[in-house]
Amino acid sequence: MNDYLVLRVVTKLLMPFILLFALYVQFHGDFGPGGGFQAGVIFASGFILYALIFGVENAESILPDGILRSGMAGGVLLYAGVGIVSLLMGGNFLDYSVLQHDPVHGQHLGISVIEFGVGTTVACVMITVFYTFARWKG
Amino acid sequence: MAVTVVAIVRVRNLFAVAMLGGIYSLLAASMFVALDAVDVAFTEAAVGAGISTVLFLGTLAVTSQQEKLPAHSQIIPLFVCAVTGAALIYGSLDMARFGDPKAPIHHHVAPLYLEESQGATSVPNVVTSVLASYRGYDTLGEVTVIFTAGIGVILLLGSWRRGRRKKEDEEA
């Protein structure tokens, strides 16, 4: 892939902005449009772009399979974990109001945390699916 | 959008079909923006136009680029499509008119969500608060579905299978 100079330079220029935008969508999702799912997909598409241009091997050296697989499970566990924590603190499952003294703050905290869980899982699954397809040879 | 669909059906080169699919998703996303559903448009643009197009291309790289000519007659599939489409259109005749304030969907829990969510969650984006808080169980289920899909792809095409095959080759 050494021939496509323009693509390589443009990808390197765009990568930080794509990832930054993904993080913005993730943590600003409660004020503007977006949320965990969209952020995860944008984050993944940044890495997929990188893997398309520079090859899957280079992308793997940044995000190896082990991290991706633990991220996939970790996001779901984080989400369910918030539910368990709210159970332990005396509320219903996934009832964020008990997470902090002020129910409103509790709701806000709970939503932010589970959105982060959603984002992690979605991003890791999307990158994993792309890796698996790209590596598959008959 | 209709032109894109006709083109997708007619064109036999699958590379072009994948690209047309991306264009269709992008058009659908702009339609969602026009309908004020920015969150959905976001998802459609990122997933439909971005990731799924790339996944189609990745699949094309391991299969062939040309669609095979159908072996059977196309009349039965056409008939099934026509009947299903007619049934769906018949069902949509009973729907409330677009933007009708008397539609049942605007009278069940929606007003409660709109009034309460601001005070109850301090999250200005109602879509986020409904998805994450009022409908927390549903979203947990969705995340689990995505997780399961990822595991399924790993199990079917993943590297652990090739590793085992390599070992078998070495043993043989």
PDB file of C-alpha atoms in Angstrom, chain B:
ATOM      1  CA  MET B   1     -33.881   6.685  -3.350  1.00  0.00           C
ATOM      2  CA  ALA B   2     -36.161   4.823  -5.735  1.00  0.00           C
ATOM      3  CA  VAL B   3     -33.606   5.260  -8.532  1.00  0.00           C
ATOM      4  CA  THR B   4     -30.890   3.766  -6.301  1.00  0.00           C
ATOM      5  CA  VAL B   5     -33.073   0.767  -5.469  1.00  0.00           C
ATOM      6  CA  VAL B   6     -33.797   0.077  -9.154  1.00  0.00           C
ATOM      7  CA  ALA B   7     -30.082   0.373  -9.892  1.00  0.00           C
ATOM      8  CA  ILE B   8     -29.226  -2.053  -7.045  1.00  0.00           C
ATOM      9  CA  VAL B   9     -31.654  -4.604  -8.458  1.00  0.00           C
ATOM     10  CA  ARG B  10     -30.436  -4.238 -12.046  1.00  0.00           C
ATOM     11  CA  VAL B  11     -26.658  -4.018 -11.665  1.00  0.00           C
ATOM     12  CA  ARG B  12     -24.830  -7.376 -11.592  1.00  0.00           C
ATOM     13  CA  ASN B  13     -21.445  -6.070 -10.451  1.00  0.00           C
ATOM     14  CA  LEU B  14     -21.468  -6.497  -6.659  1.00  0.00           C
ATOM     15  CA  PHE B  15     -18.845  -3.782  -6.086  1.00  0.00           C
ATOM     16  CA  ALA B  16     -21.216  -1.257  -7.665  1.00  0.00           C
ATOM     17  CA  VAL B  17     -24.087  -2.694  -5.621  1.00  0.00           C
ATOM     18  CA  ALA B  18     -22.169  -2.165  -2.364  1.00  0.00           C
ATOM     19  CA  MET B  19     -21.450   1.442  -3.342  1.00  0.00           C
ATOM     20  CA  LEU B  20     -25.085   2.037  -4.315  1.00  0.00           C
ATOM     21  CA  GLY B  21     -26.120   0.593  -0.955  1.00  0.00           C
ATOM     22  CA  GLY B  22     -23.937   3.197   0.734  1.00  0.00           C
ATOM     23  CA  ILE B  23     -25.520   5.954  -1.337  1.00  0.00           C
ATOM     24  CA  TYR B  24     -28.979   4.689  -0.404  1.00  0.00           C
ATOM     25  CA  SER B  25     -28.079   4.810   3.303  1.00  0.00           C
ATOM     26  CA  LEU B  26     -26.752   8.337   2.947  1.00  0.00           C
ATOM     27  CA  LEU B  27     -29.999   9.431   1.273  1.00  0.00           C
ATOM     28  CA  ALA B  28     -31.984   7.723   4.032  1.00  0.00           C
ATOM     29  CA  ALA B  29     -29.875   9.579   6.608  1.00  0.00           C
ATOM     30  CA  SER B  30     -30.636  12.941   5.002  1.00  0.00           C
ATOM     31  CA  MET B  31     -34.328  11.983   4.997  1.00  0.00           C
ATOM     32  CA  PHE B  32     -34.123  11.311   8.754  1.00  0.00           C
ATOM     33  CA  VAL B  33     -32.527  14.739   9.269  1.00  0.00           C
ATOM     34  CA  ALA B  34     -35.410  16.285   7.349  1.00  0.00           C
ATOM     35  CA  LEU B  35     -37.787  14.446   9.711  1.00  0.00           C
ATOM     36  CA  ASP B  36     -35.917  15.898  12.745  1.00  0.00           C
ATOM     37  CA  ALA B  37     -34.649  12.480  13.867  1.00  0.00           C
ATOM     38  CA  VAL B  38     -31.010  13.489  14.160  1.00  0.00           C
ATOM     39  CA  ASP B  39     -29.995  10.569  16.377  1.00  0.00           C
ATOM     40  CA  VAL B  40     -31.337   8.045  13.896  1.00  0.00           C
ATOM     41  CA  ALA B  41     -29.714   9.900  10.991  1.00  0.00           C
ATOM     42  CA  PHE B  42     -26.403   9.762  12.842  1.00  0.00           C
ATOM     43  CA  THR B  43     -26.669   5.999  13.211  1.00  0.00           C
ATOM     44  CA  GLU B  44     -27.795   5.470   9.636  1.00  0.00           C
ATOM     45  CA  ALA B  45     -24.912   7.517   8.229  1.00  0.00           C
ATOM     46  CA  ALA B  46     -22.273   5.838  10.386  1.00  0.00           C
ATOM     47  CA  VAL B  47     -23.541   2.249  10.226  1.00  0.00           C
ATOM     48  CA  GLY B  48     -25.346   2.090   6.906  1.00  0.00           C
ATOM     49  CA  ALA B  49     -23.147   4.277   4.742  1.00  0.00           C
ATOM     50  CA  GLY B  50     -19.875   3.678   6.570  1.00  0.00           C
ATOM     51  CA  ILE B  51     -19.351   0.369   8.316  1.00  0.00           C
ATOM     52  CA  SER B  52     -21.697  -1.918   6.393  1.00  0.00           C
ATOM     53  CA  THR B  53     -20.322  -0.719   3.035  1.00  0.00           C
ATOM     54  CA  VAL B  54     -16.811  -1.543   4.237  1.00  0.00           C
ATOM     55  CA  LEU B  55     -17.989  -4.944   5.490  1.00  0.00           C
ATOM     56  CA  PHE B  56     -19.626  -5.641   2.109  1.00  0.00           C
ATOM     57  CA  LEU B  57     -16.342  -4.787   0.410  1.00  0.00           C
ATOM     58  CA  GLY B  58     -14.467  -7.027   2.848  1.00  0.00           C
ATOM     59  CA  THR B  59     -16.819  -9.880   1.990  1.00  0.00           C
ATOM     60  CA  LEU B  60     -16.386  -9.194  -1.728  1.00  0.00           C
ATOM     61  CA  ALA B  61     -12.630  -9.492  -1.304  1.00  0.00           C
ATOM     62  CA  VAL B  62     -13.036 -13.111  -0.171  1.00  0.00           C
ATOM     63  CA  THR B  63     -15.861 -14.040  -2.576  1.00  0.00           C
ATOM     64  CA  SER B  64     -16.416 -13.050  -6.188  1.00  0.00           C
ATOM     65  CA  GLN B  65     -17.306  -9.670  -7.658  1.00  0.00           C
ATOM     66  CA  GLN B  66     -19.998 -10.813 -10.069  1.00  0.00           C
ATOM     67  CA  GLU B  67     -23.476 -11.884  -9.110  1.00  0.00           C
ATOM     68  CA  LYS B  68     -24.380 -15.354 -10.419  1.00  0.00           C
ATOM     69  CA  LEU B  69     -27.344 -15.630 -12.728  1.00  0.00           C
ATOM     70  CA  PRO B  70     -30.315 -17.102 -10.861  1.00  0.00           C
ATOM     71  CA  ALA B  71     -30.798 -20.811 -11.460  1.00  0.00           C
ATOM     72  CA  HIS B  72     -34.550 -20.903 -10.866  1.00  0.00           C
ATOM     73  CA  SER B  73     -37.382 -18.885 -12.295  1.00  0.00           C
ATOM     74  CA  GLN B  74     -37.882 -15.496 -10.690  1.00  0.00           C
ATOM     75  CA  ILE B  75     -41.663 -15.533 -10.703  1.00  0.00           C
ATOM     76  CA  ILE B  76     -42.201 -17.052  -7.242  1.00  0.00           C
ATOM     77  CA  PRO B  77     -39.865 -14.596  -5.436  1.00  0.00           C
ATOM     78  CA  LEU B  78     -41.509 -11.725  -7.315  1.00  0.00           C
ATOM     79  CA  PHE B  79     -44.938 -12.998  -6.239  1.00  0.00           C
ATOM     80  CA  VAL B  80     -43.842 -13.286  -2.577  1.00  0.00           C
ATOM     81  CA  CYS B  81     -42.382  -9.756  -2.653  1.00  0.00           C
ATOM     82  CA  ALA B  82     -45.522  -8.322  -4.227  1.00  0.00           C
ATOM     83  CA  VAL B  83     -47.834 -10.008  -1.685  1.00  0.00           C
ATOM     84  CA  THR B  84     -45.697  -8.941   1.302  1.00  0.00           C
ATOM     85  CA  GLY B  85     -45.433  -5.406  -0.021  1.00  0.00           C
ATOM     86  CA  ALA B  86     -49.179  -5.212  -0.601  1.00  0.00           C
ATOM     87  CA  ALA B  87     -49.847  -6.505   2.931  1.00  0.00           C
ATOM     88  CA  LEU B  88     -47.478  -3.898   4.402  1.00  0.00           C
ATOM     89  CA  ILE B  89     -49.099  -1.090   2.410  1.00  0.00           C
ATOM     90  CA  TYR B  90     -52.553  -2.319   3.464  1.00  0.00           C
ATOM     91  CA  GLY B  91     -51.400  -2.239   7.084  1.00  0.00           C
ATOM     92  CA  SER B  92     -50.049   1.290   6.727  1.00  0.00           C
ATOM     93  CA  LEU B  93     -53.463   2.533   5.559  1.00  0.00           C
ATOM     94  CA  ASP B  94     -54.693   2.305   9.163  1.00  0.00           C
ATOM     95  CA  MET B  95     -51.823   4.411  10.501  1.00  0.00           C
ATOM     96  CA  ALA B  96     -52.450   7.909  11.739  1.00  0.00           C
ATOM     97  CA  ARG B  97     -51.541  10.668   9.316  1.00  0.00           C
ATOM     98  CA  PHE B  98     -47.986  12.025   9.587  1.00  0.00           C
ATOM     99  CA  GLY B  99     -47.742  14.659  12.306  1.00  0.00           C
ATOM    100  CA  ASP B 100     -51.300  14.083  13.511  1.00  0.00           C
ATOM    101  CA  PRO B 101     -51.394  15.312  17.139  1.00  0.00           C
ATOM    102  CA  LYS B 102     -54.282  12.935  17.920  1.00  0.00           C
ATOM    103  CA  ALA B 103     -52.289   9.820  16.995  1.00  0.00           C
ATOM    104  CA  PRO B 104     -52.232   7.264  19.842  1.00  0.00           C
ATOM    105  CA  ILE B 105     -48.435   7.298  19.931  1.00  0.00           C
ATOM    106  CA  HIS B 106     -48.530  10.894  21.200  1.00  0.00           C
ATOM    107  CA  HIS B 107     -50.945  10.096  24.027  1.00  0.00           C
ATOM    108  CA  HIS B 108     -49.539   7.085  25.849  1.00  0.00           C
ATOM    109  CA  VAL B 109     -46.236   7.650  27.666  1.00  0.00           C
ATOM    110  CA  ALA B 110     -44.639  10.203  25.338  1.00  0.00           C
ATOM    111  CA  PRO B 111     -46.051  13.339  27.073  1.00  0.00           C
ATOM    112  CA  LEU B 112     -44.929  11.972  30.452  1.00  0.00           C
ATOM    113  CA  TYR B 113     -41.392  11.396  29.163  1.00  0.00           C
ATOM    114  CA  LEU B 114     -41.233  14.833  27.568  1.00  0.00           C
ATOM    115  CA  GLU B 115     -42.432  16.602  30.701  1.00  0.00           C
ATOM    116  CA  GLU B 116     -40.577  14.581  33.307  1.00  0.00           C
ATOM    117  CA  SER B 117     -37.244  13.615  31.804  1.00  0.00           C
ATOM    118  CA  GLN B 118     -35.777  17.119  32.063  1.00  0.00           C
ATOM    119  CA  GLY B 119     -36.314  17.295  35.791  1.00  0.00           C
ATOM    120  CA  ALA B 120     -35.792  13.634  36.605  1.00  0.00           C
ATOM    121  CA  THR B 121     -32.508  13.031  34.797  1.00  0.00           C
ATOM    122  CA  SER B 122     -31.053  16.510  34.065  1.00  0.00           C
ATOM    123  CA  VAL B 123     -30.201  15.207  30.596  1.00  0.00           C
ATOM    124  CA  PRO B 124     -31.329  17.694  27.937  1.00  0.00           C
ATOM    125  CA  ASN B 125     -31.411  15.140  25.098  1.00  0.00           C
ATOM    126  CA  VAL B 126     -34.697  13.311  25.626  1.00  0.00           C
ATOM    127  CA  VAL B 127     -33.681  10.531  23.228  1.00  0.00           C
ATOM    128  CA  THR B 128     -30.708   9.681  25.427  1.00  0.00           C
ATOM    129  CA  SER B 129     -32.672   9.744  28.666  1.00  0.00           C
ATOM    130  CA  VAL B 130     -35.469   7.580  27.242  1.00  0.00           C
ATOM    131  CA  LEU B 131     -33.023   5.055  25.784  1.00  0.00           C
ATOM    132  CA  ALA B 132     -30.739   4.829  28.773  1.00  0.00           C
ATOM    133  CA  SER B 133     -33.058   5.342  31.723  1.00  0.00           C
ATOM    134  CA  TYR B 134     -36.729   4.748  30.956  1.00  0.00           C
ATOM    135  CA  ARG B 135     -35.877   1.979  28.506  1.00  0.00           C
ATOM    136  CA  GLY B 136     -32.720   0.762  30.244  1.00  0.00           C
ATOM    137  CA  TYR B 137     -33.646  -2.918  29.994  1.00  0.00           C
ATOM    138  CA  ASP B 138     -34.200  -2.676  26.234  1.00  0.00           C
ATOM    139  CA  THR B 139     -30.847  -1.004  25.702  1.00  0.00           C
ATOM    140  CA  LEU B 140     -29.094  -3.612  27.844  1.00  0.00           C
ATOM    141  CA  GLY B 141     -30.709  -6.236  25.611  1.00  0.00           C
ATOM    142  CA  GLU B 142     -29.515  -4.426  22.483  1.00  0.00           C
ATOM    143  CA  VAL B 143     -25.949  -4.275  23.748  1.00  0.00           C
ATOM    144  CA  THR B 144     -26.114  -7.981  24.520  1.00  0.00           C
ATOM    145  CA  VAL B 145     -27.355  -8.635  20.976  1.00  0.00           C
ATOM    146  CA  ILE B 146     -24.371  -6.743  19.524  1.00  0.00           C
ATOM    147  CA  PHE B 147     -22.035  -8.637  21.846  1.00  0.00           C
ATOM    148  CA  THR B 148     -23.564 -11.943  20.748  1.00  0.00           C
ATOM    149  CA  ALA B 149     -23.200 -10.949  17.097  1.00  0.00           C
ATOM    150  CA  GLY B 150     -19.511 -10.215  17.649  1.00  0.00           C
ATOM    151  CA  ILE B 151     -19.005 -13.580  19.373  1.00  0.00           C
ATOM    152  CA  GLY B 152     -20.828 -15.315  16.537  1.00  0.00           C
ATOM    153  CA  VAL B 153     -18.539 -13.769  13.918  1.00  0.00           C
ATOM    154  CA  ILE B 154     -15.464 -14.731  15.944  1.00  0.00           C
ATOM    155  CA  LEU B 155     -16.705 -18.306  16.342  1.00  0.00           C
ATOM    156  CA  LEU B 156     -17.574 -18.694  12.670  1.00  0.00           C
ATOM    157  CA  LEU B 157     -14.662 -16.938  10.984  1.00  0.00           C
ATOM    158  CA  GLY B 158     -12.287 -16.216  13.841  1.00  0.00           C
ATOM    159  CA  SER B 159      -8.594 -16.849  14.085  1.00  0.00           C
ATOM    160  CA  TRP B 160      -8.868 -19.598  16.705  1.00  0.00           C
ATOM    161  CA  ARG B 161     -10.219 -21.895  14.008  1.00  0.00           C
ATOM    162  CA  ARG B 162      -7.354 -21.195  11.633  1.00  0.00           C
ATOM    163  CA  GLY B 163      -4.862 -21.657  14.471  1.00  0.00           C
ATOM    164  CA  ARG B 164      -6.290 -25.098  15.118  1.00  0.00           C
ATOM    165  CA  ARG B 165      -6.194 -25.936  11.424  1.00  0.00           C
ATOM    166  CA  LYS B 166      -2.547 -24.893  11.256  1.00  0.00           C
ATOM    167  CA  LYS B 167      -1.781 -27.181  14.182  1.00  0.00           C
ATOM    168  CA  GLU B 168      -3.568 -30.059  12.470  1.00  0.00           C
ATOM    169  CA  ASP B 169      -1.519 -29.405   9.344  1.00  0.00           C
ATOM    170  CA  GLU B 170       1.683 -29.538  11.342  1.00  0.00           C
ATOM    171  CA  GLU B 171       0.663 -32.784  12.990  1.00  0.00           C
ATOM    172  CA  ALA B 172      -0.255 -34.395   9.689  1.00  0.00           C
TER     173      ALA B 172
END
